[in-house]
Short mmCIF file of C-alpha atoms and ligand atoms in Angstrom, two decimals:
data_model
loop_
_atom_site.label_atom_id
_atom_site.label_comp_id
_atom_site.label_asym_id
_atom_site.label_seq_id
_atom_site.Cartn_x
_atom_site.Cartn_y
_atom_site.Cartn_z
CA UNK L 197 21.15 -49.80 -20.50
CA UNK L 198 22.52 -46.11 -21.21
CA UNK L 199 20.88 -44.15 -18.46
CA UNK L 200 19.23 -41.24 -19.66
CA UNK L 201 17.09 -38.50 -17.90
CA UNK L 202 13.79 -37.96 -18.78
CA UNK L 203 12.17 -34.44 -18.96
CA UNK L 204 8.91 -32.99 -18.66
CA UNK L 205 7.54 -29.91 -20.53
CA UNK L 206 4.75 -28.11 -19.16
CA UNK L 207 3.28 -25.61 -21.81
CA UNK L 208 4.13 -25.75 -25.16
CA UNK L 209 3.48 -21.65 -25.78
CA UNK L 210 5.70 -19.33 -27.05
CA UNK L 211 8.73 -20.24 -25.06
CA UNK L 212 8.05 -24.08 -24.29
CA UNK L 213 7.69 -24.44 -28.17
CA UNK L 214 11.29 -23.58 -28.47
CA UNK L 215 12.43 -25.36 -25.29
CA UNK L 216 11.11 -28.68 -26.87
CA UNK L 217 12.27 -27.46 -30.36
CA UNK L 218 15.92 -26.84 -28.95
CA UNK L 219 16.09 -30.37 -27.16
CA UNK L 220 15.55 -32.08 -30.29
CA UNK L 221 17.72 -30.27 -32.47
CA UNK L 222 20.86 -29.96 -30.08
CA UNK L 223 19.80 -33.57 -28.74
CA UNK L 224 23.40 -34.82 -29.25
CA UNK L 225 25.05 -31.96 -27.82
CA UNK L 226 22.99 -31.31 -24.67
CA UNK L 227 23.66 -34.91 -23.68
CA UNK L 228 27.41 -34.61 -24.31
CA UNK L 229 27.36 -31.52 -21.97
CA UNK L 230 25.05 -33.41 -19.22
CA UNK L 231 26.93 -36.32 -20.02
CA UNK L 232 24.07 -38.80 -20.50
CA UNK L 233 20.83 -38.22 -23.19
CA UNK L 234 17.94 -35.89 -22.09
CA UNK L 235 14.74 -37.48 -23.43
CA UNK L 236 11.46 -35.67 -23.74
CA UNK L 237 8.87 -37.88 -21.97
CA UNK L 238 5.72 -35.73 -22.37
CA UNK L 239 4.44 -32.36 -22.86
CA UNK L 240 1.67 -31.08 -21.12
CA UNK L 241 -0.74 -28.60 -22.77
CA UNK L 242 -3.99 -27.35 -22.64
CA UNK L 243 -5.03 -28.18 -26.65
CA UNK L 244 -3.28 -31.07 -27.69
CA UNK L 245 -4.63 -30.76 -31.04
CA UNK L 246 -3.15 -27.32 -31.78
CA UNK L 247 -0.49 -26.69 -34.36
CA UNK L 248 2.61 -25.92 -32.74
CA UNK L 249 5.36 -25.98 -35.23
CA UNK L 250 7.43 -28.58 -33.12
CA UNK L 251 8.68 -31.59 -34.77
CA UNK L 252 8.31 -34.02 -32.12
CA UNK L 253 5.99 -37.18 -31.77
CA UNK L 254 2.58 -36.49 -31.13
CA UNK L 255 1.58 -38.80 -28.80
CA UNK L 256 4.23 -36.66 -26.42
CA UNK L 257 1.38 -34.07 -25.65
CA UNK L 258 -0.85 -34.30 -23.03
CA UNK L 259 -3.33 -32.67 -20.88
CA UNK L 260 -2.93 -34.47 -17.63
CA UNK L 261 0.06 -32.36 -16.25
CA UNK L 262 -0.20 -34.07 -13.16
CA UNK L 263 0.08 -37.65 -14.18
CA UNK L 264 3.24 -36.44 -16.36
CA UNK L 265 4.88 -34.72 -13.61
CA UNK L 266 4.61 -38.01 -11.50
CA UNK L 267 6.06 -40.01 -13.59
CA UNK L 268 8.72 -42.33 -12.73
CA UNK L 269 11.20 -41.75 -15.53
CA UNK L 270 10.72 -37.96 -15.52
CA UNK L 271 13.68 -36.71 -13.69
CA UNK L 272 13.48 -32.80 -14.70
CA UNK L 273 10.32 -30.62 -14.97
CA UNK L 274 10.39 -27.76 -16.92
CA UNK L 275 7.40 -25.35 -16.16
CA UNK L 276 6.66 -22.76 -18.73
CA UNK L 277 3.06 -22.26 -18.17
CA UNK L 278 3.35 -19.11 -16.50
CA UNK L 279 0.96 -17.93 -13.97
CA UNK L 280 0.01 -19.23 -10.37
CA UNK L 281 -2.42 -22.10 -10.96
CA UNK L 282 -2.05 -24.89 -12.11
CA UNK L 283 1.97 -23.76 -12.32
CA UNK L 284 2.19 -24.14 -8.82
CA UNK L 285 0.71 -27.13 -7.96
CA UNK L 286 2.32 -28.84 -10.96
CA UNK L 287 5.57 -27.99 -9.48
CA UNK L 288 4.92 -28.73 -6.24
CA UNK L 289 3.93 -32.07 -7.42
CA UNK L 290 6.77 -32.55 -9.09
CA UNK L 291 9.33 -31.82 -6.45
CA UNK L 292 7.58 -34.10 -3.96
CA UNK L 293 7.87 -36.86 -6.68
CA UNK L 294 11.58 -36.15 -6.79
CA UNK L 295 12.15 -34.19 -9.62
CA UNK L 296 14.42 -31.24 -10.61
CA UNK L 297 12.31 -28.13 -11.35
CA UNK L 298 13.08 -25.39 -13.87
CA UNK L 299 10.47 -22.35 -14.38
CA UNK L 300 10.35 -19.29 -16.18
CA UNK L 301 7.29 -18.20 -13.84
CA UNK L 302 8.34 -14.88 -12.40
CA UNK L 303 4.78 -13.87 -11.32
CA UNK L 304 4.90 -17.47 -8.82
CA UNK L 305 7.91 -17.08 -7.44
CA UNK L 306 7.46 -13.42 -6.61
CA UNK L 307 4.18 -14.37 -4.75
CA UNK L 308 5.02 -17.91 -3.29
CA UNK L 309 9.06 -17.99 -3.72
CA UNK L 310 9.65 -19.29 -0.29
CA UNK L 311 6.87 -22.19 -0.73
CA UNK L 312 8.55 -23.36 -3.77
CA UNK L 313 11.98 -23.29 -2.07
CA UNK L 314 10.99 -25.09 0.45
CA UNK L 315 9.45 -28.01 -1.04
CA UNK L 316 12.97 -27.98 -3.11
CA UNK L 317 15.16 -28.09 -0.01
CA UNK L 318 12.58 -30.60 1.50
CA UNK L 319 12.81 -32.68 -1.78
CA UNK L 320 16.89 -32.30 -2.06
CA UNK L 321 16.09 -31.09 -5.74
CA UNK L 322 17.15 -28.46 -7.72
CA UNK L 323 14.41 -25.17 -8.32
CA UNK L 324 16.25 -23.39 -10.98
CA UNK L 325 14.12 -19.88 -12.52
CA UNK L 326 17.42 -17.64 -14.53
CA UNK L 327 14.54 -17.42 -17.28
CA UNK L 328 12.18 -15.68 -14.91
CA UNK L 329 14.16 -12.28 -15.07
CA UNK L 330 15.64 -10.49 -18.03
CA UNK L 331 15.10 -13.10 -20.31
CA UNK L 332 18.32 -14.55 -22.10
CA UNK L 333 20.08 -12.49 -20.14
CA UNK L 334 22.61 -14.47 -17.04
CA UNK L 335 21.63 -12.29 -14.21
CA UNK L 336 20.35 -14.81 -11.68
CA UNK L 337 23.00 -17.10 -11.31
CA UNK L 338 25.55 -14.06 -11.41
CA UNK L 339 23.66 -12.47 -8.43
CA UNK L 340 23.54 -15.80 -6.47
CA UNK L 341 26.84 -17.47 -6.75
CA UNK L 342 29.05 -15.20 -8.74
CA UNK L 343 28.58 -12.06 -6.65
CA UNK L 344 27.91 -14.19 -3.36
CA UNK L 345 31.27 -13.04 -2.06
CA UNK L 346 30.63 -9.65 -2.60
CA UNK L 347 28.30 -6.85 -1.12
CA UNK L 348 25.50 -5.72 -3.30
CA UNK L 349 23.87 -1.74 -2.82
CA UNK L 350 21.94 -1.31 -5.49
CA UNK L 351 20.18 -3.16 -8.74
CA UNK L 352 18.74 -0.84 -11.73
CA UNK L 353 17.05 -2.87 -14.30
CA UNK L 354 15.46 -2.23 -17.13
CA UNK L 355 13.43 -5.57 -16.89
CA UNK L 356 10.65 -5.09 -19.08
CA UNK L 357 10.89 -4.92 -22.92
CA UNK L 358 7.39 -3.76 -23.62
CA UNK L 359 7.59 -0.68 -21.74
CA UNK L 360 11.19 0.14 -22.84
CA UNK L 361 9.99 -0.22 -26.83
CA UNK L 362 7.35 2.52 -25.78
CA UNK L 363 9.62 5.05 -24.10
CA UNK L 364 12.03 4.41 -26.38
CA UNK L 365 9.38 5.20 -29.04
CA UNK L 366 8.21 8.13 -26.86
CA UNK L 367 11.77 10.04 -26.56
CA UNK L 368 12.85 9.48 -30.46
CA UNK L 369 9.87 10.10 -32.16
CA UNK L 370 8.16 12.84 -29.62
CA UNK L 371 4.45 10.55 -29.92
CA UNK L 372 3.03 9.82 -26.49
CA UNK L 373 1.93 7.12 -24.95
CA UNK L 374 -0.91 5.77 -26.77
CA UNK L 375 0.23 6.39 -30.31
CA UNK L 376 3.75 4.49 -29.08
CA UNK L 377 1.75 1.74 -27.29
CA UNK L 378 -0.51 1.11 -30.72
CA UNK L 379 2.90 1.06 -32.27
CA UNK L 380 4.44 -1.50 -30.17
CA UNK L 381 1.38 -3.92 -30.29
CA UNK L 382 1.08 -3.45 -34.17
CA UNK L 383 5.20 -4.68 -34.31
CA UNK L 384 4.03 -7.68 -31.84
CA UNK L 385 6.01 -6.10 -28.49
CA UNK L 386 3.01 -5.64 -26.44
CA UNK L 387 0.52 -8.14 -25.74
CA UNK L 388 -3.34 -7.42 -26.73
CA UNK L 389 -3.91 -6.68 -23.25
CA UNK L 390 -0.79 -5.20 -21.97
CA UNK L 391 -1.97 -4.33 -18.28
CA UNK L 392 0.75 -6.64 -16.71
CA UNK L 393 3.51 -4.93 -18.36
CA UNK L 394 2.13 -1.14 -18.90
CA UNK L 395 1.57 -0.88 -15.17
CA UNK L 396 4.73 -2.56 -14.03
CA UNK L 397 3.18 -5.87 -12.44
CA UNK L 398 5.97 -7.84 -14.89
CA UNK L 399 8.52 -5.46 -13.61
CA UNK L 400 7.58 -5.66 -10.01
CA UNK L 401 7.48 -9.57 -10.02
CA UNK L 402 11.41 -9.52 -11.54
CA UNK L 403 11.90 -6.86 -8.49
CA UNK L 404 11.21 -9.00 -6.09
CA UNK L 405 13.22 -11.51 -7.45
CA UNK L 406 16.31 -9.42 -8.03
CA UNK L 407 15.96 -7.88 -4.52
CA UNK L 408 15.85 -11.21 -2.81
CA UNK L 409 18.85 -12.48 -4.16
CA UNK L 410 20.67 -8.98 -4.00
CA UNK L 411 19.79 -9.15 -0.54
CA UNK L 412 19.50 -12.32 0.97
CA UNK L 413 15.90 -11.51 2.03
CA UNK L 414 12.59 -12.65 1.46
CA UNK L 415 11.31 -10.38 -0.87
CA UNK L 416 7.69 -10.79 -2.44
CA UNK L 417 5.47 -8.69 -4.68
CA UNK L 418 3.40 -7.21 -2.43
CA UNK L 419 6.78 -5.75 -1.05
CA UNK L 420 7.55 -3.96 -4.31
CA UNK L 421 6.14 -0.53 -4.76
CA UNK L 422 4.79 -0.20 -8.19
CA UNK L 423 3.72 2.38 -10.95
CA UNK L 424 3.41 1.79 -14.56
CA UNK L 425 3.99 4.18 -17.62
CA UNK L 426 0.50 4.98 -18.50
CA UNK L 427 1.06 8.17 -17.27
CA UNK L 428 3.94 8.87 -18.72
CA UNK L 429 3.52 12.02 -21.43
CA UNK L 430 5.19 13.14 -23.94
CA UNK L 431 5.84 16.59 -21.97
CA UNK L 432 7.47 14.32 -19.38
CA UNK L 433 10.02 12.98 -22.15
CA UNK L 434 10.65 16.49 -23.47
CA UNK L 435 11.23 17.68 -20.41
CA UNK L 436 13.70 14.92 -19.31
CA UNK L 437 15.34 15.28 -22.74
CA UNK L 438 16.10 18.83 -21.81
CA UNK L 439 17.72 18.15 -18.80
CA UNK L 440 20.10 15.36 -20.75
CA UNK L 441 18.24 12.94 -19.73
CA UNK L 442 15.59 9.73 -20.81
CA UNK L 443 12.69 8.34 -19.36
CA UNK L 444 12.93 4.38 -18.16
CA UNK L 445 10.84 2.45 -16.32
CA UNK L 446 13.20 1.11 -13.96
CA UNK L 447 13.30 -1.51 -11.19
CA UNK L 448 15.48 -0.14 -8.27
CA UNK L 449 16.49 -2.44 -5.30
CA UNK L 450 18.77 -0.53 -2.54
CA UNK L 451 20.46 -1.33 0.71
CA UNK L 452 19.55 1.19 3.03
CA UNK L 453 21.04 2.08 6.35
CA UNK L 454 18.35 3.07 8.91
CA UNK L 455 18.70 3.88 12.69
CA UNK L 456 17.43 0.46 13.33
CA UNK L 457 20.11 -1.17 11.20
CA UNK L 458 20.30 -2.00 7.61
CA UNK L 459 17.40 -2.55 5.52
CA UNK L 460 16.32 -2.97 1.65
CA UNK L 461 13.65 -1.55 -0.74
CA UNK L 462 12.59 -2.44 -4.03
CA UNK L 463 10.27 -0.59 -6.31
CA UNK L 464 9.29 0.33 -10.12
CA UNK L 465 8.53 3.60 -11.43
CA UNK L 466 9.02 5.39 -14.60
CA UNK L 467 12.20 7.20 -13.85
CA UNK L 468 14.62 10.21 -15.63
CA UNK L 469 18.00 9.06 -15.96
CA UNK L 470 21.15 10.87 -17.28
CA UNK L 471 21.99 10.21 -21.16
CA UNK L 472 25.18 9.12 -20.11
CA UNK L 473 24.29 6.44 -17.85
CA UNK L 474 24.94 2.95 -19.41
CA UNK L 475 21.46 2.63 -19.22
CA UNK L 476 20.28 5.08 -21.31
CA UNK L 477 21.58 3.43 -24.13
CA UNK L 478 19.07 0.61 -23.70
CA UNK L 479 16.72 0.79 -26.96
CA UNK L 480 14.07 -0.74 -27.95
CA UNK L 481 12.72 -3.48 -26.19
CA UNK L 482 16.11 -5.04 -24.46
CA UNK L 483 16.24 -5.37 -20.86
CA UNK L 484 19.75 -4.40 -18.96
CA UNK L 485 20.38 -4.81 -15.30
CA UNK L 486 23.22 -2.34 -13.65
CA UNK L 487 24.42 -3.50 -10.40
CA UNK L 488 26.58 -1.91 -8.15
CA UNK L 489 28.69 -3.94 -5.10
CA UNK L 490 31.31 -2.84 -2.96
CA UNK L 491 34.25 -4.66 -3.95
CA UNK L 492 33.46 -5.43 -8.02
CA UNK L 493 31.75 -1.81 -8.55
CA UNK L 494 29.56 -1.31 -11.45
CA UNK L 495 28.47 -3.97 -13.61
CA UNK L 496 25.98 -4.15 -16.49
CA UNK L 497 24.05 -7.41 -18.03
CA UNK L 498 22.62 -6.59 -21.48
CA UNK L 499 20.63 -8.64 -23.89
CA UNK L 500 17.05 -9.92 -25.23
CA UNK L 501 14.89 -9.43 -22.41
CA UNK L 502 12.01 -11.78 -23.60
CA UNK L 503 10.65 -13.26 -26.85
CA UNK L 504 10.63 -17.90 -27.08
CA UNK L 505 14.63 -18.39 -28.25
CA UNK L 506 15.91 -16.01 -25.71
CA UNK L 507 14.03 -17.32 -22.91
CA UNK L 508 14.65 -20.79 -23.99
CA UNK L 509 18.38 -20.03 -24.03
CA UNK L 510 17.94 -19.42 -20.24
CA UNK L 511 15.76 -22.30 -19.61
CA UNK L 512 18.05 -24.86 -21.71
CA UNK L 513 21.01 -23.31 -19.50
CA UNK L 514 18.96 -24.59 -16.33
CA UNK L 515 18.13 -27.75 -17.27
CA UNK L 516 21.42 -28.44 -18.31
CA UNK L 517 22.83 -27.33 -15.02
CA UNK L 518 20.22 -29.52 -13.18
CA UNK L 519 20.43 -32.33 -15.11
CA UNK L 520 24.13 -32.20 -14.22
CA UNK L 521 23.41 -32.23 -10.48
CA UNK L 522 21.04 -35.01 -10.76
CA UNK L 523 23.74 -37.30 -12.53
CA UNK L 524 26.06 -36.27 -9.62
CA UNK L 525 23.22 -37.11 -7.15
CA UNK L 526 23.41 -33.29 -5.77
CA UNK L 527 21.81 -30.35 -5.71
CA UNK L 528 22.92 -26.55 -6.42
CA UNK L 529 23.27 -23.92 -3.78
CA UNK L 530 20.05 -23.58 -1.38
CA UNK L 531 18.23 -20.29 -1.47
CA UNK L 532 20.11 -17.43 0.53
CA UNK L 533 17.54 -15.80 2.82
CA UNK L 534 20.07 -15.60 5.78
CA UNK L 535 20.14 -11.16 6.17
CA UNK L 536 16.16 -11.17 6.67
CA UNK L 537 16.15 -7.74 6.72
CA UNK L 538 13.23 -5.44 6.61
CA UNK L 539 11.61 -3.93 3.18
CA UNK L 540 11.09 -0.32 3.63
CA UNK L 541 7.96 1.14 2.41
CA UNK L 542 8.31 3.54 -0.54
CA UNK L 543 7.74 6.73 1.49
CA UNK L 544 10.96 6.00 3.47
CA UNK L 545 13.27 5.52 0.55
CA UNK L 546 15.05 8.28 -1.05
CA UNK L 547 14.89 9.58 -4.30
CA UNK L 548 14.98 12.55 -5.81
CA UNK L 549 12.28 14.43 -7.89
CA UNK L 550 12.12 16.48 -11.38
CA UNK L 551 8.99 18.77 -10.65
CA UNK L 552 7.75 21.09 -13.20
CA UNK L 553 4.80 23.14 -12.18
CA UNK L 554 3.02 26.31 -14.15
CA UNK L 555 2.86 29.52 -11.95
CA UNK L 556 1.82 33.03 -12.59
CA UNK L 557 4.56 35.18 -13.73
CA UNK L 558 5.01 37.79 -10.76
CA UNK L 559 6.56 38.96 -8.06
CA UNK L 560 7.06 36.73 -5.11
CA UNK L 561 6.16 33.52 -6.62
CA UNK L 562 9.84 31.73 -6.99
CA UNK L 563 10.27 32.72 -3.53
CA UNK L 564 6.95 31.04 -2.10
CA UNK L 565 7.36 27.89 -4.22
CA UNK L 566 10.86 27.44 -2.69
CA UNK L 567 9.47 27.86 0.88
CA UNK L 568 7.22 25.32 0.04
CA UNK L 569 9.64 23.16 -0.63
CA UNK L 570 11.92 24.33 2.42
CA UNK L 571 8.66 23.58 4.95
CA UNK L 572 9.25 20.08 3.87
CA UNK L 573 12.86 19.29 4.30
CA UNK L 574 13.28 18.94 0.74
CA UNK L 575 16.56 20.88 -0.56
CA UNK L 576 16.36 22.09 -4.10
CA UNK L 577 19.55 21.11 -6.46
CA UNK L 578 18.52 23.15 -9.14
CA UNK L 579 15.96 25.38 -10.94
CA UNK L 580 15.27 26.59 -14.52
CA UNK L 581 12.36 29.01 -15.45
CA UNK L 582 11.13 30.04 -18.82
CA UNK L 583 8.55 32.67 -19.28
CA UNK L 584 5.53 32.02 -21.23
CA UNK L 585 3.62 35.60 -21.42
CA UNK L 586 1.46 36.02 -18.35
CA UNK L 587 2.46 32.62 -16.69
CA UNK L 588 5.64 30.79 -16.40
CA UNK L 589 7.02 27.24 -15.70
CA UNK L 590 9.44 26.61 -12.90
CA UNK L 591 11.37 23.19 -13.50
CA UNK L 592 12.87 21.97 -10.06
CA UNK L 593 15.26 19.19 -9.62
CA UNK L 594 15.66 18.19 -6.25
CA UNK L 595 18.65 16.77 -3.92
CA UNK L 596 17.93 13.56 -2.62
CA UNK L 597 14.78 13.27 0.09
CA UNK L 598 12.44 10.79 1.65
CA UNK L 599 10.17 9.93 -0.72
CA UNK L 600 7.20 10.89 1.85
CA UNK L 601 8.35 14.34 1.84
CA UNK L 602 8.58 14.71 -1.91
CA UNK L 603 5.43 13.76 -2.49
CA UNK L 604 3.77 15.78 0.26
CA UNK L 605 5.86 18.89 -1.42
CA UNK L 606 4.40 18.02 -4.62
CA UNK L 607 0.69 18.01 -3.09
CA UNK L 608 1.54 21.42 -1.20
CA UNK L 609 2.34 22.72 -4.56
CA UNK L 610 -0.43 21.70 -6.14
CA UNK L 611 -2.71 23.69 -3.30
CA UNK L 612 -0.85 26.93 -4.04
CA UNK L 613 -3.03 30.07 -5.61
CA UNK L 614 -0.17 30.95 -7.49
CA UNK L 615 0.63 27.32 -9.05
CA UNK L 616 -1.61 27.01 -11.85
CA UNK L 617 -0.76 23.13 -12.62
CA UNK L 618 1.92 20.72 -11.63
CA UNK L 619 2.77 19.63 -14.70
CA UNK L 620 5.15 16.86 -14.55
CA UNK L 621 6.26 14.71 -11.47
CA UNK L 622 9.11 11.84 -12.24
CA UNK L 623 11.52 10.29 -9.89
CA UNK L 624 15.43 11.02 -11.07
CA UNK L 625 17.76 8.28 -10.54
CA UNK L 626 21.43 7.34 -11.18
CA UNK L 627 22.15 11.52 -11.35
CA UNK L 628 25.74 12.79 -9.43
CA UNK L 629 24.30 14.63 -6.71
N1 HSE G 979 6.14 -9.36 -21.21
C1 HSE G 979 7.77 -9.01 -20.70
C2 HSE G 979 8.46 -7.88 -21.83
C3 HSE G 979 8.66 -10.23 -21.19
O1 HSE G 979 7.60 -7.27 -22.19
O2 HSE G 979 9.54 -7.65 -21.09
C4 HSE G 979 8.27 -11.49 -20.34
O3 HSE G 979 8.73 -11.04 -19.13
#
């Protein structure tokens, strides 16, 4: 009898339906690439009667995911349900029963990656998750394998398409955040409840995964400092443009030298970046990950970061890899967390700020404002002043400083009598010192 490998699909929504479709449409090619046919044994869904536009035998649908992953003829399990439960229990059950697992579940990996990884090692099976960060873009395997001999120093990612679309709209049309969000929703880029994207939770989960693989250290979502884009104003975007910059929501993972040794950090927040940085050209809902490493230098990975077919492409790539390993009776490389670096709190990371303050236009104000920066050990790189009648706007860009010192400087400025308003505060990244 010809050997086949059985696949169970958990979830048949935006991504799962395209995984199922492509498995059917590319059945022959996938089988040829693996070495034996991949057969879909079942699809676990919550509502089996729902139309999904997938041309598969209706008998494949089941509501019993637990039973499906424990079937003896299931060798590989694809989890595209998302969320913590039941995804976690089903993945653990699948591994325990000897199946290899492919998942796109960034939220679960960022919270409980260690437990899943340990279960995979114990079961001697693969746990693959290329699709969990930046959709179709091959980025996790390059970090974990292609760059395993290098020393990654920094990763800057635009890893959320919804927020990139909104910020891009704000930048090209001058609209405010609310209007750009409405446009994103009407064009289907933003969910009806866009909280996870807008508030940076989605990007923070991805930052945890990127930092972990880049620095060989366990990093969870709780270690990632997070700010979303809801407070980014048309004024911030205009101020960035005046400096030749654009505003992007960045996932930033860095390696730091500290007196106690090496440490790492992971953060997600809006930032101004120079218009000639490669990430500035990432428009609309596209994603990109910019990697800096000691030997390779600067690399950029670019492409569609969301959507059914692009994410299904990454899932199927993992599925073919895991299937090949099953056939060869091996597992892929184990997760590498040997470095175990400390993860720095946000206050200890090094960054720089763009600060716009509306001040009284009279003698001594500029000196007093400069004094406030100096009081907290923050060095100013540039100051621009615009007089506007009886008030003036001072726009200051600092040199690199501890984030805590920059934040306390902003607090000090806001408390000064001559400062009418701190009208814009945003971090600046990737700008030459
Ligand atoms: N909601 C995400 C985005 C896609 O807007 O990029 C899934 O990770």
